[in-house]
Coordinates of C-alpha atoms in Angstrom, one line a residue:
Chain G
X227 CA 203.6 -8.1 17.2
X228 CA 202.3 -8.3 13.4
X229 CA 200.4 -5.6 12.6
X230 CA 199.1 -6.3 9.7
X231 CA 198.4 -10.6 8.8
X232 CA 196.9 -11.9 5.8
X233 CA 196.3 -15.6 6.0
X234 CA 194.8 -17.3 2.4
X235 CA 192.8 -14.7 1.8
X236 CA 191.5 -15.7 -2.5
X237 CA 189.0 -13.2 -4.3
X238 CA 187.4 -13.8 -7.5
X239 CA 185.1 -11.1 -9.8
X240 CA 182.9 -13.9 -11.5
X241 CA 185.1 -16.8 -12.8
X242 CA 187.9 -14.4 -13.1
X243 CA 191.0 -14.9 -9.9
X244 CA 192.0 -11.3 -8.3
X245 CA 193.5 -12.8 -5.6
X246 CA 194.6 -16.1 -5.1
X247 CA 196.0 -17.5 -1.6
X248 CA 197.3 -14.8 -0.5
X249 CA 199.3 -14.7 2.8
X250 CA 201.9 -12.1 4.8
X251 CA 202.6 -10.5 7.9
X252 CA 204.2 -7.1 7.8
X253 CA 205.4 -5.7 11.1
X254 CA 204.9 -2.1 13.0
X255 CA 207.3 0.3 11.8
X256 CA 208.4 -0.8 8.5
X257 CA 207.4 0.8 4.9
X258 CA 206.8 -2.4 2.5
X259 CA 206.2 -1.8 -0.7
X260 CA 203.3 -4.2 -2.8
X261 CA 205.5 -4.4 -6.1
X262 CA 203.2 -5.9 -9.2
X263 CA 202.0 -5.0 -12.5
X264 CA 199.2 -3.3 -13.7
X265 CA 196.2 -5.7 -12.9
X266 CA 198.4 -7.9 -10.7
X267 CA 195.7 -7.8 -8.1
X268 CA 197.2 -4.9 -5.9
X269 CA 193.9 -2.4 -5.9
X270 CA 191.3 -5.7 -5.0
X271 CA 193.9 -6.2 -2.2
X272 CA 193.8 -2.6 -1.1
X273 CA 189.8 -3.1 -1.0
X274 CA 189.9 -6.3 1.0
X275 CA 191.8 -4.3 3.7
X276 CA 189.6 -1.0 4.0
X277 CA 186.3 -3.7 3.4
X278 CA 185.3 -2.3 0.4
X279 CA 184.9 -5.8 -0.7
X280 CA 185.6 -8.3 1.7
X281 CA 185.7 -12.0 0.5
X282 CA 185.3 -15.3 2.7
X283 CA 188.2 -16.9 1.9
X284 CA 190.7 -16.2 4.5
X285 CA 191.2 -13.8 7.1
X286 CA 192.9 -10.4 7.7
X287 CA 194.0 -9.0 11.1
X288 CA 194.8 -5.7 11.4
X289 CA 196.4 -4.7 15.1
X290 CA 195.0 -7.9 16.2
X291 CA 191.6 -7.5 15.4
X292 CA 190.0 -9.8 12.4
X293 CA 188.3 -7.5 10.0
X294 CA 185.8 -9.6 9.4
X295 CA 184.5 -10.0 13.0
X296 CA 185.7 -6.5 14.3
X297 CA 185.2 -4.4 10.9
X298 CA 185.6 -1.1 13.2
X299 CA 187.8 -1.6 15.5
X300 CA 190.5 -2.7 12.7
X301 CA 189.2 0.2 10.2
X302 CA 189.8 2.3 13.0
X303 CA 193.7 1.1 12.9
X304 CA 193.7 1.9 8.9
X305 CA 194.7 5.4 7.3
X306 CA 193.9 5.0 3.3
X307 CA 195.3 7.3 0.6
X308 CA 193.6 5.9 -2.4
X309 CA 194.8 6.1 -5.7
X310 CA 191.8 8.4 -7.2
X311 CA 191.9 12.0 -5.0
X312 CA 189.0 11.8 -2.8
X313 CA 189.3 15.3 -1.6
X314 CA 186.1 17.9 -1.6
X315 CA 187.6 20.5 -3.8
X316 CA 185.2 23.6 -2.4
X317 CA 186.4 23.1 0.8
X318 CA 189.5 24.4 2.1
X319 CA 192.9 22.3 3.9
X320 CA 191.2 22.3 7.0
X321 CA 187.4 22.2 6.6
X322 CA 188.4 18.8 4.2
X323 CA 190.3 17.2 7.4
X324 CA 187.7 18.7 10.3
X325 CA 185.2 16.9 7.9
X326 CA 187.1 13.5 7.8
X327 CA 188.0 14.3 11.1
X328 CA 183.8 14.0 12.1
X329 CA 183.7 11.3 9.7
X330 CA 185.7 9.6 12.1
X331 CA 183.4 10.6 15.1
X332 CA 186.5 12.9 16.2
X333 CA 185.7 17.1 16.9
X334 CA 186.5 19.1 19.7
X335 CA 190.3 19.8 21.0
X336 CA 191.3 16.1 20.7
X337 CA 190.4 16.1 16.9
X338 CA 192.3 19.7 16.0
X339 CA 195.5 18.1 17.7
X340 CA 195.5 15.6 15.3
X341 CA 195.2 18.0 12.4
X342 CA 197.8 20.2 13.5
X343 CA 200.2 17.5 14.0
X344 CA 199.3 15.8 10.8
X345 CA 199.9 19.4 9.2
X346 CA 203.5 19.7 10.9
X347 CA 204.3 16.5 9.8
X348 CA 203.5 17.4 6.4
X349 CA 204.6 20.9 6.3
X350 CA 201.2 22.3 5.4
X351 CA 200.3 24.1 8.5
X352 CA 200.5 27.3 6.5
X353 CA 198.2 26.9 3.7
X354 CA 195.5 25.0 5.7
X355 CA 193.3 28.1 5.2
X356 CA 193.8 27.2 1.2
X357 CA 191.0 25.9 -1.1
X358 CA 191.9 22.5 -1.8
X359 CA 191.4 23.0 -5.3
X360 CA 194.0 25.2 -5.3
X361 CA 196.4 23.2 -4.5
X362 CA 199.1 21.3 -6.6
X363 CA 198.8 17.6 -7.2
X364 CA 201.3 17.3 -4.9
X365 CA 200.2 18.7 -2.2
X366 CA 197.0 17.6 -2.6
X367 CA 198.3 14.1 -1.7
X368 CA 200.3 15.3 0.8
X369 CA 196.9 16.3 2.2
X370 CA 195.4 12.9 1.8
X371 CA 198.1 11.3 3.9
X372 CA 197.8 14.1 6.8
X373 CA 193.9 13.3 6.6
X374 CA 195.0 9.4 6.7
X375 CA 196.8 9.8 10.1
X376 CA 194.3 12.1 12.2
X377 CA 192.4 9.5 14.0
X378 CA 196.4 8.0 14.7
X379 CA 195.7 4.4 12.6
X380 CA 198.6 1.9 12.8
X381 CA 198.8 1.2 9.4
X382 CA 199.1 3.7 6.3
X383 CA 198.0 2.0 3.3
X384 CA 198.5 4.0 -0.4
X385 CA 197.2 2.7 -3.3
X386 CA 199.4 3.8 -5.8
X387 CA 199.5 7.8 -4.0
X388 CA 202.5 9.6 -6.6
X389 CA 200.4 8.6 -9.8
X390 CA 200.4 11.6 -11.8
X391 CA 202.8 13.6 -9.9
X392 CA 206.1 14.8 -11.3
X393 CA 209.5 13.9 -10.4
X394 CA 210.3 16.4 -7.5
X395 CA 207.0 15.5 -5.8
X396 CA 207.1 11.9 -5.9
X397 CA 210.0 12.3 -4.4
X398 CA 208.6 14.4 -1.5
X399 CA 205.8 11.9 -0.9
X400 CA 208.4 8.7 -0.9
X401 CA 210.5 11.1 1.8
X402 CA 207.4 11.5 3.5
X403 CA 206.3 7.8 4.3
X404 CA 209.5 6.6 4.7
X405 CA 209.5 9.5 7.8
X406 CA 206.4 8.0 8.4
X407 CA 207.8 4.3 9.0
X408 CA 210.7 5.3 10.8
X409 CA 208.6 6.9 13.6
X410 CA 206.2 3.3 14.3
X411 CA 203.8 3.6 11.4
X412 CA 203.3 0.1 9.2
X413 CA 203.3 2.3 5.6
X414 CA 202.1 -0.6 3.0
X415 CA 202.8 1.2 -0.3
X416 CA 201.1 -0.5 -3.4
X417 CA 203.0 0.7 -6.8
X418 CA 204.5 -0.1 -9.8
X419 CA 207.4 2.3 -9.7
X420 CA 210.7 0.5 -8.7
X421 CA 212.8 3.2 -7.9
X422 CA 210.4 4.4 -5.3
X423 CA 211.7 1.2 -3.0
X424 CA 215.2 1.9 -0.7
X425 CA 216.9 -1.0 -0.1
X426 CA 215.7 -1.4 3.3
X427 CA 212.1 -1.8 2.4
X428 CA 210.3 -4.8 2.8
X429 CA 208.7 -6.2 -0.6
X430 CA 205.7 -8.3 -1.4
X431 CA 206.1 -9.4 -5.0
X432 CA 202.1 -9.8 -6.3
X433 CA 201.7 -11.0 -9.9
X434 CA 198.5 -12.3 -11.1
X435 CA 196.9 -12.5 -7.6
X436 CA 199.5 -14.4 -6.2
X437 CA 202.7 -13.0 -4.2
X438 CA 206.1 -14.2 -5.9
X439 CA 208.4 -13.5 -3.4
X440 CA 208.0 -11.0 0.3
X441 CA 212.0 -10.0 1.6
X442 CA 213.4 -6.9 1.9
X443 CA 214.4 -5.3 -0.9
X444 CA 218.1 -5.5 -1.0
X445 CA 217.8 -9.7 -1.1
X446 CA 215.3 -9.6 -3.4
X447 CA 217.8 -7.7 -5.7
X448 CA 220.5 -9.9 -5.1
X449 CA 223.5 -9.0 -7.1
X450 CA 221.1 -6.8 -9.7
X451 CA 218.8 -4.4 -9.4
X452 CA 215.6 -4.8 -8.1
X453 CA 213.5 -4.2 -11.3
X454 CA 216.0 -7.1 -12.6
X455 CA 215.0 -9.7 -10.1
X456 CA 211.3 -8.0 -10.4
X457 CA 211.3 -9.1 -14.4
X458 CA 213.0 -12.3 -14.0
X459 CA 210.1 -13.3 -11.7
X460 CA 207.1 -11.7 -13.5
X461 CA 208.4 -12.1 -17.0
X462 CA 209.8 -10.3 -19.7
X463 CA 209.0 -6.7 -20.4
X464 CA 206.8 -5.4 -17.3
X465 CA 204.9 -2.5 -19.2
X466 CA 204.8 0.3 -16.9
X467 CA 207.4 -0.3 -14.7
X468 CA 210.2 1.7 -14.3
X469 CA 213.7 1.9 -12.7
Chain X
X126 CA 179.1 15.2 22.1
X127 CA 179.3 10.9 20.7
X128 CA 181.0 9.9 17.2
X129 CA 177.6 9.4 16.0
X130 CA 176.5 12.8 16.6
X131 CA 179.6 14.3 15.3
X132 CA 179.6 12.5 12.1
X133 CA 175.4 13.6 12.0
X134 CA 176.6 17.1 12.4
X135 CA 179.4 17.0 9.8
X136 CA 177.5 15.6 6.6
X137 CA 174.6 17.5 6.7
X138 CA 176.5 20.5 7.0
X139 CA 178.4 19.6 3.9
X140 CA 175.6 19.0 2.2
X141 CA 173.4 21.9 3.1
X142 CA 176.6 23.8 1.8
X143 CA 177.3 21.8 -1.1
X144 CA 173.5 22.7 -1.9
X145 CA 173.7 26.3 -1.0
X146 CA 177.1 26.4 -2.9
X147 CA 175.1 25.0 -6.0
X148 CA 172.5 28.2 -6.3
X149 CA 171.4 26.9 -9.8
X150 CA 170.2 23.2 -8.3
X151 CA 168.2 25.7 -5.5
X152 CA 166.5 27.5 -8.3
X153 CA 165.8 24.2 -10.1
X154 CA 163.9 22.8 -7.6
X155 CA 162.1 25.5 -7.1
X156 CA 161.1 26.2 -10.7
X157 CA 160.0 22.9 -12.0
X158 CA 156.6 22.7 -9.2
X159 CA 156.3 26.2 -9.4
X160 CA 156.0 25.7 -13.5
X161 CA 153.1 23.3 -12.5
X162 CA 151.5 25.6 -10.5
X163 CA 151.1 28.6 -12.3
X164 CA 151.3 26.9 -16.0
X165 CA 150.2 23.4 -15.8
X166 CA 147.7 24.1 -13.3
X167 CA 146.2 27.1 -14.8
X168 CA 145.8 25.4 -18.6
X169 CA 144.3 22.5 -16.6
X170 CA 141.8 23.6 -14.2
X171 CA 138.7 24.4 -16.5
X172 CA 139.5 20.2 -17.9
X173 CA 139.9 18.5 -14.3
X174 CA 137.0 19.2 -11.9
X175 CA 137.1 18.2 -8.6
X176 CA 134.8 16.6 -6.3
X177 CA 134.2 17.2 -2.5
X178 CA 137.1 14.7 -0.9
X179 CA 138.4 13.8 2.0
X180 CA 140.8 15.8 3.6
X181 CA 138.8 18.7 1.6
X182 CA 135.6 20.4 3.4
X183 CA 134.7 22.5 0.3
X184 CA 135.4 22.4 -3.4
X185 CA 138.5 23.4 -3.8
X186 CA 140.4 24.9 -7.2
X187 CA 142.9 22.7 -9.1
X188 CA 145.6 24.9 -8.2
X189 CA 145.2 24.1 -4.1
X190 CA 144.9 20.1 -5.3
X191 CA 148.2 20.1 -6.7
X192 CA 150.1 22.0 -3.7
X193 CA 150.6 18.3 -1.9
X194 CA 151.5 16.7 -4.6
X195 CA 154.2 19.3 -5.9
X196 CA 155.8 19.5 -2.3
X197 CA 156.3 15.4 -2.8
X198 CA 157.8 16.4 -6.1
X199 CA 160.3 18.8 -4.9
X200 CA 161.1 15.7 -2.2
X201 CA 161.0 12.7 -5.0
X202 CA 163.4 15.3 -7.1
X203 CA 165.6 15.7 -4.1
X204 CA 165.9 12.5 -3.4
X205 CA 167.1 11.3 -6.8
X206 CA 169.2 14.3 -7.2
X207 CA 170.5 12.9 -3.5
X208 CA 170.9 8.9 -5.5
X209 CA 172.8 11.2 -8.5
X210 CA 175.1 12.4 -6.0
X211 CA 176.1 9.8 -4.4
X212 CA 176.6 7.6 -7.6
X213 CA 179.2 10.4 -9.1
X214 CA 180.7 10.6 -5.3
X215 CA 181.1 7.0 -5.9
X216 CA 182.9 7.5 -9.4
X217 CA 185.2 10.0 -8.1
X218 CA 185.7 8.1 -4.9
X219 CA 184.9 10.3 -2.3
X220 CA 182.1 7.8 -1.5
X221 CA 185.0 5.9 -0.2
X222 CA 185.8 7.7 2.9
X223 CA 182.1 7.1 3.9
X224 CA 182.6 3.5 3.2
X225 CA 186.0 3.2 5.0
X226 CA 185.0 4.6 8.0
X227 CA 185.0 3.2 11.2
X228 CA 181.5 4.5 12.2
X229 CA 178.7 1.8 11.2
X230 CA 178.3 2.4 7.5
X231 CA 174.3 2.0 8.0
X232 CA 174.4 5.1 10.5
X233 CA 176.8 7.5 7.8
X234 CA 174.7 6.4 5.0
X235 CA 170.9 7.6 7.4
X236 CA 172.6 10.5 7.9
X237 CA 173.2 11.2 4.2
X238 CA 169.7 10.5 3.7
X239 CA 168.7 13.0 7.0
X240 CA 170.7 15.5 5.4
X241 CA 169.1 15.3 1.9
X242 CA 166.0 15.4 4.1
X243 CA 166.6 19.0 5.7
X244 CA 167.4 20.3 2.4
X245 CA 164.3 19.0 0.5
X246 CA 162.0 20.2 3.7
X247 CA 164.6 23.7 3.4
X248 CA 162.9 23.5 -0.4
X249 CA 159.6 22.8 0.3
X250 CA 158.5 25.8 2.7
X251 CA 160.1 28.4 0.1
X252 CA 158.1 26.8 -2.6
X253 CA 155.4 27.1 0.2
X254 CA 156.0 30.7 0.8
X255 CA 156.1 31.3 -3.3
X256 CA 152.7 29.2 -3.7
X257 CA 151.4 32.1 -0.7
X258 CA 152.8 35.2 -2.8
X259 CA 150.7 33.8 -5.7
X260 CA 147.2 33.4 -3.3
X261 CA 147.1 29.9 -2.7
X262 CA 147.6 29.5 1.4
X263 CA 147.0 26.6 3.6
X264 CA 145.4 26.6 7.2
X265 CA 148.2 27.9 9.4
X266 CA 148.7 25.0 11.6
X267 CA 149.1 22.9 8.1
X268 CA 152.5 24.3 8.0
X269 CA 153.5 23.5 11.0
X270 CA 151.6 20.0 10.6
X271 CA 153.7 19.5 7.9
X272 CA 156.8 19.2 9.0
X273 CA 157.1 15.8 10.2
X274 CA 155.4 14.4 7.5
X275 CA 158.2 15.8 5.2
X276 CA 160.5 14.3 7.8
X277 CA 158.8 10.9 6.9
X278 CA 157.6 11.4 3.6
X279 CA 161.6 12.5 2.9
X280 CA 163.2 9.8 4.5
X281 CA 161.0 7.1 2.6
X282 CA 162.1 8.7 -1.0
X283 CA 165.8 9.8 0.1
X284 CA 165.8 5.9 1.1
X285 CA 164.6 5.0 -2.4
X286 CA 167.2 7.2 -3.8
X287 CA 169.8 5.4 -2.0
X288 CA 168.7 2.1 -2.6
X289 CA 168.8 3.2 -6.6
X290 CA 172.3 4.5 -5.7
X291 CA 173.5 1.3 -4.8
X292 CA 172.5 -0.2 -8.2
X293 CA 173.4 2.0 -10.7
X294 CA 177.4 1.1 -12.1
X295 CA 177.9 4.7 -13.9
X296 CA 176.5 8.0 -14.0
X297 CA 175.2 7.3 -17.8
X298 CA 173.0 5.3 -16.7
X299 CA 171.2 7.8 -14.1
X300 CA 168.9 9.0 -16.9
X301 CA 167.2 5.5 -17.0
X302 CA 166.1 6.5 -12.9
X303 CA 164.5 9.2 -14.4
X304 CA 162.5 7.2 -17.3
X305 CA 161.9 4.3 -14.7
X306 CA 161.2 5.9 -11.4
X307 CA 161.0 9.4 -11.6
X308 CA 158.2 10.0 -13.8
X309 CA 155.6 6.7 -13.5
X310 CA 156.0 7.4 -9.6
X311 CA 154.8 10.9 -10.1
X312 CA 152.1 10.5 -13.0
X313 CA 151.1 7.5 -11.2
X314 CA 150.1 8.9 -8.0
X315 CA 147.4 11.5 -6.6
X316 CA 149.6 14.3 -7.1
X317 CA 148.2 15.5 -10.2
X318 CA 144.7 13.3 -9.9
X319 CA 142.9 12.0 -7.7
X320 CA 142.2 8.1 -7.5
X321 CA 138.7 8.2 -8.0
X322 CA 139.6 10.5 -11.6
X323 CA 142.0 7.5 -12.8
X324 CA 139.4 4.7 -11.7
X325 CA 137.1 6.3 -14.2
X326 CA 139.6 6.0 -17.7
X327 CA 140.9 2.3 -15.9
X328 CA 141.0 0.6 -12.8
X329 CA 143.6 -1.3 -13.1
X330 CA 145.5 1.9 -13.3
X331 CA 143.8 3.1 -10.0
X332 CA 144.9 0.1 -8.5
X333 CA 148.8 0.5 -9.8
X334 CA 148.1 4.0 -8.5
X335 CA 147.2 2.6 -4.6
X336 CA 150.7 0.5 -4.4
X337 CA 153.0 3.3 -5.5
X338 CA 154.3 4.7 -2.5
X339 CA 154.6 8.3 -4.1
X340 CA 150.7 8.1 -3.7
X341 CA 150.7 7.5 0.2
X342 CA 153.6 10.0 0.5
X343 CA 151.6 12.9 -1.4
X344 CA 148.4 11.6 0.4
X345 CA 150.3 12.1 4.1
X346 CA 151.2 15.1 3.1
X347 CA 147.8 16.2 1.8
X348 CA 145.9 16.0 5.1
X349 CA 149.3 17.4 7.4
X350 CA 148.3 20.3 5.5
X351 CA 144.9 20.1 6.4
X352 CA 145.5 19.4 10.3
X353 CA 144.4 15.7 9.7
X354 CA 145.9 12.6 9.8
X355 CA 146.0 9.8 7.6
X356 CA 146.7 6.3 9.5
X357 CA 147.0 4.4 6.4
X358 CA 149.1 6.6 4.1
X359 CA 151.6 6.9 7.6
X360 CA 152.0 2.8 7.8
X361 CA 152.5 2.8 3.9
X362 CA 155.3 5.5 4.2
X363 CA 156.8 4.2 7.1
X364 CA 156.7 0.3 6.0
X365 CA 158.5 1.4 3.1
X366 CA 161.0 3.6 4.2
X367 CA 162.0 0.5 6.1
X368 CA 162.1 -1.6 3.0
X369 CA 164.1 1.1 1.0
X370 CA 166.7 1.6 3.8
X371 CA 166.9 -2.1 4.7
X372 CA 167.5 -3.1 1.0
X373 CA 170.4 0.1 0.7
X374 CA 172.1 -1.3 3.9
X375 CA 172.0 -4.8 2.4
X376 CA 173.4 -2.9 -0.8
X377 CA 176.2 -0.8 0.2
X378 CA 176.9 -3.5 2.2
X379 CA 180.6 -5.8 0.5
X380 CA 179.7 -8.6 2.3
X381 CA 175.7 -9.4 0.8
X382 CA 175.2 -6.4 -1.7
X383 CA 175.1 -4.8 -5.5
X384 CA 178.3 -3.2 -4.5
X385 CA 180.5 -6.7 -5.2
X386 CA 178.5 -6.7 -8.3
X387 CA 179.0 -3.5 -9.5
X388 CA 182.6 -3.9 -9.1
X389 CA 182.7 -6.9 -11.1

């Protein structure tokens, strides 16, 4: 069953095009990576999906619900790491998740199961007494994506998540989600970062608010790499993206 | 306990710590009515005489007149500071995890506004208990009278404050609320005067004065204090409270509201 399906879903800010005709179906259990270029449209997507805009111009179904007509119970389905941190630096690891937690309408015994796994998962169990604030970029996002998964969503969508991170912890976080997908979750990864795509991965291609090309990763690439067959279909010299 | 009730309990924790966290906005709102009410007041009492007025028995000094009006202060301060708080949540995108929710965004955003509310009536009975230490007391069922008239009374100015919230693009611009909003609502209202004083200099002022709502907040507030009640000033809080939160619902709403516009 798709768990996530776009269907001619267009946006526009004024007379300017964000999105235009956008359709794909991504499936449970597979990390696919939106690939475009700064401005290619991949953060108005991201909004469209957690309805911080919403557009009438297509549909989107998340777990089989349509956003539109069933805004909750398909948010409900969503876990979002968003590129800016949206953590509450005076609290600490595990007030900032018991308070997304409520935010959720989750407490009690139910909710603290989902933080501990989420904290296993991510191997933070032992610094959830920790100020977020004091925590390193890196984990800090780590944190984001436990706090995306305790009320269980389907679908993981990061918007851009290793921006400002160094190597090592980039790294980490790609590890992470790919863990993620392997075990059922639908991980839909925006970035601009080539080399953080396996071969494996599914791809949606979005330039200028229109997807190019959606295949897995290694057809895409053909014979090349994939930033090759990424700048022979966006054009030449991609500022900002890297192998 | 429901979702609903969870997420109530959560945010107005958060923000009664945020605000104890932030001892320095405390004082603030403590200082600027007690600055009117020892300063302002005293310079001013021998220039504004008062007459005998309804919810008054007996002439009364300028320093008891103002009370009401300063305890809508501290709530017409709160709620801005509320609106100023959610704009930079919304620039550093905290904001977001309201807004992505799968509880009904209306019901997250009334109880940001309920929790802004506890804190301004948390601030309102210490300046209370200041104003005592200084002489000026109240009858002492007005306290207790009080209280849900600062529920209402805060709810109606918290919605305001959210309904600015949801128009304002970038923090910048907040000092424009205060220019705009802030400061006709308050000079333009009985806190400081009463409407029969502005009638005399221009009526047309006195009229402006009737329709702000600050006026009908201060007013309900007034007579809770004196163990009356004022029908009139209740409908005009509670009509616009509706007004305010129905238009911030319409505006942190993607589909309808300023929040596609701000984006754009």
């Amino acid at each position: 069953m798709s768990t996530l399906r776009l269907e001619h879903i267009s946006y526009r800010y004024g007379a300017k095009t964000a999105l235009d005709n956008v359709s794909f179906v991504l499936e449970q259990g597979r990390f696919c990576a939106l690939l475009g270029l700064n401005g290619a449209g991949k953060s108005t997507l991201f909004s469209l999906l957690t309805r911080l805009l919403v557009t009438r111009e297509g549909t989107i179904h998340v777990a089989g619900h349509d956003l539109a007509r069933e805004p909750r119970a398909a948010l409900g389905k969503i876990g979002v790491v968003f590129q800016q941190q949206t953590l509450e630096l005076d609290l600490s690891v595990m007030q900032n998740l018991r308070y997304f937690a409520a935010l959720q309408g989750l407490s009690g015994r139910n909710a603290q199961r989902s933080i501990d796994a989420a904290l296993d998962r991510l191997g933070m169990r032992d610094r959830s007494g920790e100020k977020a604030r004091a925590l390193n970029g890196g984990h800090r996002r780590r944190m984001e994506i436990a706090r995306a998964l305790i009320h269980d969503p389907q679908v993981l969508l990061l918007d851009e998540a290793t921006v400002g991170l160094d190597t090592a912890a980039r790294q980490a976080i790609t590890a992470h989600v790919h863990d993620l997908a392997d075990n059922g979750l639908l991980v839909f990864w925006a970035t601009h970062l080539v080399d953080e795509i396996r071969a494996t991965d599914d791809v949606v291609v979005l330039h200028e608010g229109r997807v190019l090309a959606h295949d897995d990763a290694a057809t895409l690439a053909g014979d090349g790499s994939l930033l090759d067959a990424f700048i022979r279909m966006t054009g030449p010299a991609p500022e900002g993206v890297t192998a | 306990m429901n979702g609903y009730l969870i997420a109530l309990r959560a945010i107005v924790l958060r923000e009664a710590m945020r605000f104890l966290n932030q001892r320095s906005r405390f004082l603030a709102a403590l200082v600027r009515p007690l600055v009117w009410l020892v300063v302002f007041a005293a310079g001013f009492r021998a220039a504004l005489g008062l007459s005998i007025i309804p919810p008054y028995q007996t002439y009364i000094t300028y320093e008891v007149y103002i009370v009401p009006g300063l305890c809508g202060m501290i709530q017409l301060f709160n709620g801005m500071q509320s609106s100023l708080s959610l704009v930079y949540d919304q620039e550093m995108g905290s904001m977001r995890l309201l807004l992505t929710s799968r509880l009904p965004r209306s019901w997250l955003l009334f109880c940001k506004l309920l929790a802004g509310v506890a804190v301004s009536i948390l601030q309102v009975y210490v300046f209370l208990a200041i104003a005592a230490l200084f002489g000026i007391t109240l009858p002492p069922m007005g306290y207790l009278y009080l209280f849900p008239a600062l529920i209402l009374t805060g709810l109606m100015l918290g919605a305001l404050g959210l309904l600015i919230s949801s128009t304002i693009k970038q923090l910048e611009n907040f000092a424009g609320v205060m220019n705009f909003v802030i400061f006709p609502m308050f000079f333009m209202s009985t806190a400081l005067y009463p409407l029969w004083k502005m009638a005399e200099s221009s009526p047309f002022l006195r009229d402006l004065c009737a329709l702000n709502p600050f006026t009908h907040a201060v007013e309900l507030i007034r007579f809770a204090l004196y163990e009356q009640f004022n029908g009139a000033a209740l409908l005009w809080v509670l009509a616009c409270f509706a007004v305010f939160m129905a238009c911030s619902i319409i505006g942190y709403d993607p589909a309808r509201g300023l929040m596609k516009r701000k984006r754009g």
